[in-house]
Coordinates of N, CA and C in Angstrom, one line a residue:
Chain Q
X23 N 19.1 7.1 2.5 CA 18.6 5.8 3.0 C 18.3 4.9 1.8
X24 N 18.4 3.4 2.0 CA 18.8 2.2 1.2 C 16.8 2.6 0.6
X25 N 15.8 2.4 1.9 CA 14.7 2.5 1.6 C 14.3 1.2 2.4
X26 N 13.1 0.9 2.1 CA 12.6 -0.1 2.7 C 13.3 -1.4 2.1
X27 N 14.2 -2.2 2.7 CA 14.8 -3.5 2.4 C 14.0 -5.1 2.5
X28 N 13.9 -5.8 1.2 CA 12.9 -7.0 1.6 C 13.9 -8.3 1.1
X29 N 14.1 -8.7 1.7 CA 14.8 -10.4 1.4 C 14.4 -11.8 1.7
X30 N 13.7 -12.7 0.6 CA 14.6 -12.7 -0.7 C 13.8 -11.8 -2.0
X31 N 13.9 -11.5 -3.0 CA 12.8 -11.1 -4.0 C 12.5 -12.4 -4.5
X32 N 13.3 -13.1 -4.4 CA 11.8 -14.5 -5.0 C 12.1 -15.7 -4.1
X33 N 11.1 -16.3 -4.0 CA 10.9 -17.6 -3.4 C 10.6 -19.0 -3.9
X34 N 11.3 -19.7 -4.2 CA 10.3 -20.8 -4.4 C 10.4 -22.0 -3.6
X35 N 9.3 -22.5 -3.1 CA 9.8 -23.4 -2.1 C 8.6 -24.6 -2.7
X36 N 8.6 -26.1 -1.7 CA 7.6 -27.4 -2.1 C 6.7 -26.7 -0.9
X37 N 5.1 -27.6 -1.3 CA 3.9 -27.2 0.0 C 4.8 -28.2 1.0
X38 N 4.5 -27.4 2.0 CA 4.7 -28.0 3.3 C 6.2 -27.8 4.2
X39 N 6.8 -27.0 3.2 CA 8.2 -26.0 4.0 C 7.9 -24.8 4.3
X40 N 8.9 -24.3 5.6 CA 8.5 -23.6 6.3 C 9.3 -22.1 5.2
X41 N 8.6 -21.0 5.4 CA 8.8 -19.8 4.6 C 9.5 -18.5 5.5
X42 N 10.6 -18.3 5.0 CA 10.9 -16.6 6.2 C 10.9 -15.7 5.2
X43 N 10.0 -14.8 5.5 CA 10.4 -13.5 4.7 C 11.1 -12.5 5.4
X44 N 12.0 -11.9 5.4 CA 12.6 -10.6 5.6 C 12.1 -9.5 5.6
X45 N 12.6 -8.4 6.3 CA 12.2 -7.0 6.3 C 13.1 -6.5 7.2
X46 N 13.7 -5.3 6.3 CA 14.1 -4.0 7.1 C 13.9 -2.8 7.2
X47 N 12.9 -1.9 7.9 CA 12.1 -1.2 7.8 C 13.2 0.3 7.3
X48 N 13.0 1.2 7.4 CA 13.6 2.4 6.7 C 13.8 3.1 8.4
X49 N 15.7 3.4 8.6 CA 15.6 4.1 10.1 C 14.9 5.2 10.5
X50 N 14.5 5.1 11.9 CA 13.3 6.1 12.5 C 12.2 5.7 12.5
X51 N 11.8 5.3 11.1 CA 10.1 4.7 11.1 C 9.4 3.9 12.1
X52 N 9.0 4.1 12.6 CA 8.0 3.7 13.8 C 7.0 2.4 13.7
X53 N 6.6 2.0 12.3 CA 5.5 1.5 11.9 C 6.3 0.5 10.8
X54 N 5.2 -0.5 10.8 CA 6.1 -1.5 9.9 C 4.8 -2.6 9.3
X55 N 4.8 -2.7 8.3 CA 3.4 -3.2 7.6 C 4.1 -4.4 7.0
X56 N 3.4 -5.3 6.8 CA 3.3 -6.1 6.0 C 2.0 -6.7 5.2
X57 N 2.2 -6.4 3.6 CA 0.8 -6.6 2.7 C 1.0 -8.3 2.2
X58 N -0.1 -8.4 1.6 CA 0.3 -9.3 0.5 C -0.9 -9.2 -1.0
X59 N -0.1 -9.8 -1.7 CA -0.7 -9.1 -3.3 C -1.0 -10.3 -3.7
X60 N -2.5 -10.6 -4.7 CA -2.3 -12.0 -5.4 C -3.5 -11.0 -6.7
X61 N -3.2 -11.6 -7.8 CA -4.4 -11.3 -8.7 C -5.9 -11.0 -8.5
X62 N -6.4 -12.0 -7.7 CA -7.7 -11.9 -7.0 C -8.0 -11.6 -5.7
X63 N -7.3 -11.1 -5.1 CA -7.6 -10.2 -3.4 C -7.2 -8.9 -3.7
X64 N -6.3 -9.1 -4.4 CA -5.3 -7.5 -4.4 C -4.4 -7.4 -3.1
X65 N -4.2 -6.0 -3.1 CA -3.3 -6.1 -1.8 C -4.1 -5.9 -0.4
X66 N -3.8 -7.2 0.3 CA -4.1 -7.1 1.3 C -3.3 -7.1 3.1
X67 N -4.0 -6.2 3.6 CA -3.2 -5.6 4.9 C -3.2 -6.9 5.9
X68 N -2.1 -7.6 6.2 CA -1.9 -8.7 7.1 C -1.6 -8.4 8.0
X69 N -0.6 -7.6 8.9 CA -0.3 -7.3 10.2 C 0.4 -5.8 10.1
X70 N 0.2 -5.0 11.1 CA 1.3 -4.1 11.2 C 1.8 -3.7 12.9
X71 N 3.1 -3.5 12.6 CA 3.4 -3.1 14.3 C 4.1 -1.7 14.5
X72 N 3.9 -0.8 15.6 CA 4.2 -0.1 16.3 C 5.2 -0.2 17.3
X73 N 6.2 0.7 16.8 CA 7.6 0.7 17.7 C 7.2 -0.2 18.4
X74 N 7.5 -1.6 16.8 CA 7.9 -3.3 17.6 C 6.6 -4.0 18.2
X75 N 5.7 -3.6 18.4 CA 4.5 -4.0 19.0 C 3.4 -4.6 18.2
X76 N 3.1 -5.2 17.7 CA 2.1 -6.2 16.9 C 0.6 -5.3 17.3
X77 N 0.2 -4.5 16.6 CA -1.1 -3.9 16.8 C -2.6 -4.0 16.2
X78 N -2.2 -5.1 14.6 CA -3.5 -5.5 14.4 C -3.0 -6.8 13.2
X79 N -3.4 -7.9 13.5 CA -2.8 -8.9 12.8 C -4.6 -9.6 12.5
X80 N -5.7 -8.6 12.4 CA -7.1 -9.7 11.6 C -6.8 -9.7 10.6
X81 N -5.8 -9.1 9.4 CA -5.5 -9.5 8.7 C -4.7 -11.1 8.1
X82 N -3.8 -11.5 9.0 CA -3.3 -12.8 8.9 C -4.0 -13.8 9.0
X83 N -4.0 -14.8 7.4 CA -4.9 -15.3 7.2 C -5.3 -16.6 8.2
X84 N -4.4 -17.3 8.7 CA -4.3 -18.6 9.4 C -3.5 -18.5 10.5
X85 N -3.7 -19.5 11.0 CA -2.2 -19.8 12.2 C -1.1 -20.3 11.7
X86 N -1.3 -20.5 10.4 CA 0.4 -21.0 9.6 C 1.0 -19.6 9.3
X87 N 0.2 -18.3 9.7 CA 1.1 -17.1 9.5 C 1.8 -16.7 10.8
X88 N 2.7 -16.1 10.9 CA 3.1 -15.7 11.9 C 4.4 -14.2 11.7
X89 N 4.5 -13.1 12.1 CA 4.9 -11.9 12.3 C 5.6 -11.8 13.7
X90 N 6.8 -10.8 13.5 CA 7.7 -11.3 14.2 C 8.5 -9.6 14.2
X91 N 8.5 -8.6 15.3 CA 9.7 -7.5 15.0 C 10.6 -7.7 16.2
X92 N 11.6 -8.3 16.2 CA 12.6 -8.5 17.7 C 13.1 -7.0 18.0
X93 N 13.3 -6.4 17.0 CA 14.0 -5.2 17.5 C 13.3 -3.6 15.8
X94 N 14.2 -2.6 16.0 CA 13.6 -1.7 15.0 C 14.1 -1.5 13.8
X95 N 14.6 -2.5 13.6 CA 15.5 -2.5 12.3 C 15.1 -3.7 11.4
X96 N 14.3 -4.7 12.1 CA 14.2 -5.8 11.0 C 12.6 -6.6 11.8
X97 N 12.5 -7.5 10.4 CA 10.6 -8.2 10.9 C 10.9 -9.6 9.9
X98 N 10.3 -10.4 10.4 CA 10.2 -11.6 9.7 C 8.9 -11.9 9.7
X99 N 8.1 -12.4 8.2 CA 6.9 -12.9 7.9 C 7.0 -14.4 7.7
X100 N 6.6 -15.7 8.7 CA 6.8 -16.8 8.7 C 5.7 -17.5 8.2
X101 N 5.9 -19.0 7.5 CA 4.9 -19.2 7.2 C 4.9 -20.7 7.0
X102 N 4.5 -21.6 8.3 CA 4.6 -22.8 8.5 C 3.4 -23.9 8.4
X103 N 3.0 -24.8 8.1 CA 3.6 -25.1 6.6 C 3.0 -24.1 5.7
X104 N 3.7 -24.0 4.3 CA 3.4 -23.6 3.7 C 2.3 -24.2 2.4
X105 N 1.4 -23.3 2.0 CA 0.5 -23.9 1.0 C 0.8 -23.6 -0.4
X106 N 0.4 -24.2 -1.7 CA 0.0 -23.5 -3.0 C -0.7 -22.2 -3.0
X107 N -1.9 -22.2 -1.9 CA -2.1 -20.4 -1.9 C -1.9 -19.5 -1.5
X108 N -0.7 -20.0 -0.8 CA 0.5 -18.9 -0.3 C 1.0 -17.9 -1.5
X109 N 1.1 -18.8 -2.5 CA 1.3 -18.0 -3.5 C 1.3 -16.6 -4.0
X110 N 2.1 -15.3 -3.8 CA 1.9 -14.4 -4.0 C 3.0 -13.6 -4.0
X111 N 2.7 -12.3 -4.2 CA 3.5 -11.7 -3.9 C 3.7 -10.6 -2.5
X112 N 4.6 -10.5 -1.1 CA 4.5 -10.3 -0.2 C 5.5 -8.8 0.0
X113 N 4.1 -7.7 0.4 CA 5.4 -6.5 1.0 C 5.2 -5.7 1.6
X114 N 6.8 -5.5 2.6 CA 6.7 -4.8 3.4 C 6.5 -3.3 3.3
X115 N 6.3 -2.6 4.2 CA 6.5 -0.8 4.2 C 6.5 -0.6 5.7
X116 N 7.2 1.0 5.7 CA 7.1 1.4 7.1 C 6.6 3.3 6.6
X117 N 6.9 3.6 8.0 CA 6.1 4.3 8.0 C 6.5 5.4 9.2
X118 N 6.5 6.6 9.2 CA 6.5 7.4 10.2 C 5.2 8.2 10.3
X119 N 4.9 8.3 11.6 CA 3.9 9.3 11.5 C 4.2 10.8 11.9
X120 N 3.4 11.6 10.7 CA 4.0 12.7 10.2 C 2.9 13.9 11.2
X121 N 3.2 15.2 11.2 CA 2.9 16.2 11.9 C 1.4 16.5 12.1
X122 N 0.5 16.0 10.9 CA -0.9 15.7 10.5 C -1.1 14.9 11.1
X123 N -0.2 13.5 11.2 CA -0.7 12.1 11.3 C -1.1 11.8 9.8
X124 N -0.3 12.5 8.9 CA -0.7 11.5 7.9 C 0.0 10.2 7.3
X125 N -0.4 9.3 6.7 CA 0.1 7.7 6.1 C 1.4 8.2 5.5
X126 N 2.6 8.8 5.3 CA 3.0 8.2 4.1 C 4.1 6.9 4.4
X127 N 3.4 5.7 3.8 CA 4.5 4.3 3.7 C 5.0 4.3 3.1
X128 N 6.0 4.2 2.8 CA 7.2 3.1 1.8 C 7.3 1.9 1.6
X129 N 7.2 1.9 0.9 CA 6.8 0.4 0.5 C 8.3 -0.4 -0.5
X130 N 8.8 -1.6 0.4 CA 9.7 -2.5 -0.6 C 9.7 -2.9 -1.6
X131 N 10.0 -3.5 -2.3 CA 10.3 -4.2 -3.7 C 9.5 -5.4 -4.0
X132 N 9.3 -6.1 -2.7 CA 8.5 -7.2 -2.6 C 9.2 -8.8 -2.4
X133 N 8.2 -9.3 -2.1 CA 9.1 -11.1 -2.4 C 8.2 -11.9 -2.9
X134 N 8.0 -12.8 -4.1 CA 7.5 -13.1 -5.2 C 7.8 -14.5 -4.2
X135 N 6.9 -15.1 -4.2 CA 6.9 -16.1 -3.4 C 5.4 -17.0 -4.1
X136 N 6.5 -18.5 -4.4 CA 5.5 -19.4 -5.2 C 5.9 -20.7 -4.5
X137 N 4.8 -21.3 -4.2 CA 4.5 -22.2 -3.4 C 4.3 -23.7 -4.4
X138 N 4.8 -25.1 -4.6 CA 4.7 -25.6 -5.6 C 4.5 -27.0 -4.8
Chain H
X286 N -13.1 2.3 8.9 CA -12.6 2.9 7.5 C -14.1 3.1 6.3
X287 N -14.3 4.4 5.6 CA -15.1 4.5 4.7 C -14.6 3.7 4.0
X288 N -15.4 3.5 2.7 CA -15.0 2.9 1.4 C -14.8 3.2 0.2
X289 N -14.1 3.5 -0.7 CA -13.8 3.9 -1.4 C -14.2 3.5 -2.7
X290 N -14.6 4.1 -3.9 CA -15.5 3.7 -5.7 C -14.4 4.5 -6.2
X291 N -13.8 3.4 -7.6 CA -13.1 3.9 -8.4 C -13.2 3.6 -9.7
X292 N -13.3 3.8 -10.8 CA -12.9 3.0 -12.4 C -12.3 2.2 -12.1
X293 N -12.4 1.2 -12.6 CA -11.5 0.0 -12.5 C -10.0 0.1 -13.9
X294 N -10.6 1.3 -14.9 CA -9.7 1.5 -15.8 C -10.0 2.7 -16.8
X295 N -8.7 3.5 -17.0 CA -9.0 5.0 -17.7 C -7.7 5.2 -18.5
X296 N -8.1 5.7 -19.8 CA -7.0 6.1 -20.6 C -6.6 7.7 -21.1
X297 N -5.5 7.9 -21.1 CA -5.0 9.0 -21.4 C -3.8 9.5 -22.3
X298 N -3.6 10.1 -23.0 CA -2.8 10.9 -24.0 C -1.7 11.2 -23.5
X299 N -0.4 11.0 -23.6 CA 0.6 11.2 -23.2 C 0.6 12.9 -23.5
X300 N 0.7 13.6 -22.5 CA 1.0 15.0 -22.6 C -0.1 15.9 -22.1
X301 N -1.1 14.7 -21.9 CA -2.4 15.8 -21.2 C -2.6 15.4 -19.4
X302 N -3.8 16.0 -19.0 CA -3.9 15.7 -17.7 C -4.9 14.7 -17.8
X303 N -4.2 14.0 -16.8 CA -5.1 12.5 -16.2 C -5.6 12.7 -15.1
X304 N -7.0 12.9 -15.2 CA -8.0 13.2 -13.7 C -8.8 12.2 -13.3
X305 N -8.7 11.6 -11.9 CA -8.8 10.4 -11.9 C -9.7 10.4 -10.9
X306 N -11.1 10.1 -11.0 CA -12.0 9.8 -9.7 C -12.3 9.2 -8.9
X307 N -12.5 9.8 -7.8 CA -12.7 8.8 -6.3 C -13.9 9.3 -5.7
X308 N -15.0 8.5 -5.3 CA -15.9 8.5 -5.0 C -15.7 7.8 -3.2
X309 N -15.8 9.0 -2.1 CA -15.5 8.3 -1.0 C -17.1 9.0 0.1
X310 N -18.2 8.3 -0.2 CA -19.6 9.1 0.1 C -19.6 9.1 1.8
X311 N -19.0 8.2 2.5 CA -19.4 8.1 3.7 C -18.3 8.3 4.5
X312 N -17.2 9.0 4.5 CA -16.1 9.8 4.8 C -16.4 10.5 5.6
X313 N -15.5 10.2 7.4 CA -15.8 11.0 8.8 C -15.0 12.5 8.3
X314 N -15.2 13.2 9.3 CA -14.8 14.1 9.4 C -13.2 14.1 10.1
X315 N -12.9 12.8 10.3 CA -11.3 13.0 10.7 C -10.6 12.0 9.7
X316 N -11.2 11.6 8.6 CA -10.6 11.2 7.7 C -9.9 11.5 6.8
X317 N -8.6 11.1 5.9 CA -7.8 11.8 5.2 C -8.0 11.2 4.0
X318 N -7.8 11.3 3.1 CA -8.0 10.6 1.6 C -6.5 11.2 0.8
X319 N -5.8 9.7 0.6 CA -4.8 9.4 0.2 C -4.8 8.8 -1.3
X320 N -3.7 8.9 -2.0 CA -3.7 8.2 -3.5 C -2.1 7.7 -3.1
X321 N -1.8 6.3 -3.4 CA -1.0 5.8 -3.8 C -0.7 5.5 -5.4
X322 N -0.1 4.9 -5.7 CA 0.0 4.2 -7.3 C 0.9 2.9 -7.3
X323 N 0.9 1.9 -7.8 CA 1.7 0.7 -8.3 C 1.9 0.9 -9.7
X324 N 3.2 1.0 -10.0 CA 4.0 0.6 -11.5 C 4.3 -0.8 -11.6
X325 N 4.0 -1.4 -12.5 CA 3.9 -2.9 -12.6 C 4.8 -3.4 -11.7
X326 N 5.1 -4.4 -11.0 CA 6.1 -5.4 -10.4 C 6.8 -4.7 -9.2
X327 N 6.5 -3.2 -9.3 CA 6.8 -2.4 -8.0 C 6.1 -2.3 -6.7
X328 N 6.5 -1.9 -5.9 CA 5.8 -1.9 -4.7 C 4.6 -0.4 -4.7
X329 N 4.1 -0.1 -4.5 CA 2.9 0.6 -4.3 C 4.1 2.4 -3.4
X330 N 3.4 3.4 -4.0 CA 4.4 4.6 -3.8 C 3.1 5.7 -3.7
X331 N 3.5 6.5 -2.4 CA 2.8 7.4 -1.8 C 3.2 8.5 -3.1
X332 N 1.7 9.4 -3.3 CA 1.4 10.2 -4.0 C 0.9 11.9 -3.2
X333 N 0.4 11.5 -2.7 CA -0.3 13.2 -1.9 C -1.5 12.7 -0.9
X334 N -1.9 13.7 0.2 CA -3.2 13.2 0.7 C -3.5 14.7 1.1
X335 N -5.3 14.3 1.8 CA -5.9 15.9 1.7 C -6.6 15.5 2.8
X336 N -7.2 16.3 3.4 CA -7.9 16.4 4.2 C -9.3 17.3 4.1
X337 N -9.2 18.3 3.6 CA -10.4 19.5 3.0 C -10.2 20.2 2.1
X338 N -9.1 20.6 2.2 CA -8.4 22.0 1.3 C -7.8 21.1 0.0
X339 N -7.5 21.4 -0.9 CA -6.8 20.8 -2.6 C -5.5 20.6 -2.3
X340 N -4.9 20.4 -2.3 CA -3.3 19.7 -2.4 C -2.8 19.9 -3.5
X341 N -1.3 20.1 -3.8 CA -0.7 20.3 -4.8 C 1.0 19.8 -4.1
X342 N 1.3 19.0 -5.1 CA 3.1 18.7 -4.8 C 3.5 18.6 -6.2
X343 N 4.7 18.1 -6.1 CA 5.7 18.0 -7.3 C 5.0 16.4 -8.1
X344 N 4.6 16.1 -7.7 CA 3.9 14.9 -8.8 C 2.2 15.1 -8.9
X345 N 1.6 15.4 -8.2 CA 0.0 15.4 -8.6 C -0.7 16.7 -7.9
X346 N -1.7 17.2 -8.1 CA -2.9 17.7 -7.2 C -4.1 16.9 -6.9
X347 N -4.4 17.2 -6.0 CA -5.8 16.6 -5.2 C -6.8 18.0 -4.9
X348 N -7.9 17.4 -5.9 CA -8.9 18.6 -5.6 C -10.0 17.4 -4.8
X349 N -10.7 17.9 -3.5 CA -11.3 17.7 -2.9 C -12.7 18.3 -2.8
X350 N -14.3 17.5 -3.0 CA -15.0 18.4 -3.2 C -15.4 19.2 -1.8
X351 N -15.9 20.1 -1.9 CA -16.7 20.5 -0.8 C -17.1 19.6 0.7
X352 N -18.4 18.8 0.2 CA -18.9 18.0 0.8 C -18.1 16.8 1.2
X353 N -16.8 17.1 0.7 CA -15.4 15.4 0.9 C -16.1 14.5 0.5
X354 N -17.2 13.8 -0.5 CA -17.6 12.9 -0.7 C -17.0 12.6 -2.4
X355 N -16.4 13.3 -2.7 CA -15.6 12.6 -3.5 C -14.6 13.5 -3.8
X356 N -13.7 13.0 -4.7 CA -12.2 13.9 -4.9 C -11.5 13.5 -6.3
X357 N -10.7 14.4 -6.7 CA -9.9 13.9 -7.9 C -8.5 14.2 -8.1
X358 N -7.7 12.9 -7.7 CA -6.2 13.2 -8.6 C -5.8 13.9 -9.8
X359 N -5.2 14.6 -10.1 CA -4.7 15.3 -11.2 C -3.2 14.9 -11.5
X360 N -2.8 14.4 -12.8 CA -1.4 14.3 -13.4 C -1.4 15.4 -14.4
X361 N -0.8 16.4 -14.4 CA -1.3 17.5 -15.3 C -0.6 17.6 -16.5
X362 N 0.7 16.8 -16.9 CA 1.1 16.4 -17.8 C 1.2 15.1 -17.8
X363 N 0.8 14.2 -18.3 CA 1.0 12.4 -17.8 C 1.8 12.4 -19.0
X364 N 2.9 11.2 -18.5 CA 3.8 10.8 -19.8 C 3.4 9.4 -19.3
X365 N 4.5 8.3 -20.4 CA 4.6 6.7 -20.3 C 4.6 6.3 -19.3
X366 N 5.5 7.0 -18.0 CA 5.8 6.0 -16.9 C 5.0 6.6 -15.8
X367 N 3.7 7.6 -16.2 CA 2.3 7.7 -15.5 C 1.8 6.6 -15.5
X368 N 1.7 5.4 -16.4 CA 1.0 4.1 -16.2 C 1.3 3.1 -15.0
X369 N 0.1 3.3 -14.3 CA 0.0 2.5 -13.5 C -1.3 2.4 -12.7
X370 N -1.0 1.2 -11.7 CA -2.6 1.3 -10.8 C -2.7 2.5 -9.7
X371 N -3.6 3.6 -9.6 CA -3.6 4.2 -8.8 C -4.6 4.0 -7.9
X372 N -4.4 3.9 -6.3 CA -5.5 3.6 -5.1 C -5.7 4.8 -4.7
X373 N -6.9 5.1 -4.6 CA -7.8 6.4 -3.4 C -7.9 5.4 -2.4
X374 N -7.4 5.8 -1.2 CA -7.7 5.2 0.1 C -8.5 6.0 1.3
X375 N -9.1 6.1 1.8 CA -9.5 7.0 3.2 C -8.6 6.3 4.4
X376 N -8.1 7.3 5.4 CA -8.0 6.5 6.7 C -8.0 7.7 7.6
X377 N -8.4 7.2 8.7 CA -8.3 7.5 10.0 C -7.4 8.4 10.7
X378 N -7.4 9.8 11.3 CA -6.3 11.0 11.5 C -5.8 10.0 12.9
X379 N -4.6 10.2 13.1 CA -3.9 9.1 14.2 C -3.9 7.7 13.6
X380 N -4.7 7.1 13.0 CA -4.1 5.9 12.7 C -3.6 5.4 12.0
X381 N -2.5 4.3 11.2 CA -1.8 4.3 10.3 C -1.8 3.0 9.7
X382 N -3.0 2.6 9.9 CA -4.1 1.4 8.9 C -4.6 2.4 7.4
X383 N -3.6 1.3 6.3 CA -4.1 1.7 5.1 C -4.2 0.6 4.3
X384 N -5.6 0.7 4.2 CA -6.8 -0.7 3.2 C -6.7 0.1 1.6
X385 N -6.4 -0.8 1.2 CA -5.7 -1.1 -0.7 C -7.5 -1.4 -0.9
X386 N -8.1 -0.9 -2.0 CA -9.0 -1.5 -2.7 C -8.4 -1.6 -4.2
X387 N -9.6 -2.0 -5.4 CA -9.0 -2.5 -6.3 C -7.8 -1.4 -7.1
X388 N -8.0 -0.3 -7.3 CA -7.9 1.0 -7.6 C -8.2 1.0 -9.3
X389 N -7.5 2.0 -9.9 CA -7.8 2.4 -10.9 C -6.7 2.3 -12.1
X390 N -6.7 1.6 -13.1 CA -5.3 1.1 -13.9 C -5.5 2.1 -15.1
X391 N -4.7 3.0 -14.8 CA -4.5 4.2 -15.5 C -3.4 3.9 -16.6
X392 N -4.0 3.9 -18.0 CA -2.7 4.0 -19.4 C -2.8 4.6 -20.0
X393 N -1.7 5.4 -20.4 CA -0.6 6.8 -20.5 C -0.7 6.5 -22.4
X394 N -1.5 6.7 -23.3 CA -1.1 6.8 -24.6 C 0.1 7.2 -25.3
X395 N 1.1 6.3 -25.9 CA 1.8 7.4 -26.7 C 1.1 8.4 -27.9

C-alpha cells in the first residue's frame, strides 16, 4: 500500500479563497484523522471520522472549517474563507483498530498550506 | 484523556541508548501509553504502546513502571536519523482519539 495519500503538499493561496485539502486514507482503515501543526499549538487533533461518520470535530477551529468523508477511500478538509492563520501545516492519518484496540495511525506527508 | 510531562529536549551519542521520560501521574486503568516520533517535515510515525507489561519491537522498548505513572522509551542503539520529536501520548482502550502534546526533541550526536 501507497500509505496514507495527501494532496496538494503545498498550498499557497490570497486570504479570503476558499482551501480543499485532500486525503486518502490507507485501504481497510476504518478511522480517518485530520491534525494540524503550526509552531505554537503543535499538533492539533481537528476532526476524526469513523467508517465515514464524523465523530468528534471540538477540534475544528471555526465554522470556516469544514470535514467531509463521502465514501472510504477519500476526505476533504475545506476552508472557507480562508485566513493568514490558517497557516500551517495540515495532516491526515488513518487508522485501524487493532485486536487491543490499540492507536496505531499513519500518518501522511502533510500539506504545507500558507495563507498570504 | 490523562496528561502527559516530557523534556522538552535531550541529547544523545550516536551509538548509545536514548531513554526518554514520560511522566503520565493520572493514568486510568484502561489507558494505553503510546510514543510516536516526527522527523523533521514528516508526518508523525507510530513507535510501540503498552499497557502494563514492557514492550519490545524492532525499533524501541517501553519499560513501564509499576504504578503506570510514568514510563520510558528506549532506542538502544540511537544513530543520526534517531533525531527527532518524540510524543508519549495516553489514550483510552476502544477509543482512537490521539492528543499530540509538545513532546520531546531528541538529538542523536555524531
Amino acid at each position: 500500500d501507497a500509505g496514507v495519500i495527501q494532496s496538494p503538499r503545498h498550498e499557497v493561496t490570497e486570504m479570503g479563497q476558499e482551501v480543499t485539502l485532500r486525503c486518502k486514507p490507507i485501504s481497510g482503515h476504518d478511522y480517518l484523522f485530520w491534525y494540524r501543526q503550526t509552531m505554537m499549538r503543535g499538533l492539533e487533533l481537528l476532526i476524526y471520522f469513523n467508517n465515514n461518520v464524523p465523530i468528534d470535530d471540538s477540534g475544528m477551529p471555526e465554522d470556516r472549517f469544514s470535514a467531509k468523508m463521502p465514501n472510504a477511500s477519500f476526505s476533504t478538509l475545506k476552508i472557507q474563507p480562508s485566513e493568514p492563520r490558517d497557516s500551517a501545516v495540515y495532516f491526515c492519518a488513518s487508522s485501524v483498530r487493532g485486536r487491543g484496540a490499540e492507536i496505531e495511525a499513519f500518518f501522511g506527508q502533510g500539506t504545507r498550506l500558507t495563507v498570504v | 484523556d490523562a496528561k502527559t510531562t516530557q523534556p522538552p529536549s535531550m541529547d544523545c551519542a550516536e551509538g548509545r541508548a536514548a531513554n526518554l521520560p514520560c511522566n503520565h501521574s493520572t493514568i486510568s486503568g484502561n489507558e494505553y501509553v503510546y510514543w510516536y516520533r516526527q522527523i523533521h517535515s514528516q508526518g508523525p510515525q507510530y513507535i510501540i504502546h503498552g499497557l502494563k507489561n514492557n514492550e519490545t519491537n524492532e525499533m524501541a522498548s517501553l519499560i513501564i513502571t509499576e504504578d503506570r505513572k510514568s514510563s520510558t522509551l528506549i532506542l538502544p542503539h540511537a544513530t543520526l536519523r534517531d533525531t527527532a520529536v518524540y510524543y508519549c501520548i495516553v489514550g483510552k482502550w476502544g477509543a482512537q482519539k490521539l492528543v499530540f502534546g509538545q513532546g520531546t526533541r531528541l538529538t542523536i550526536n555524531p
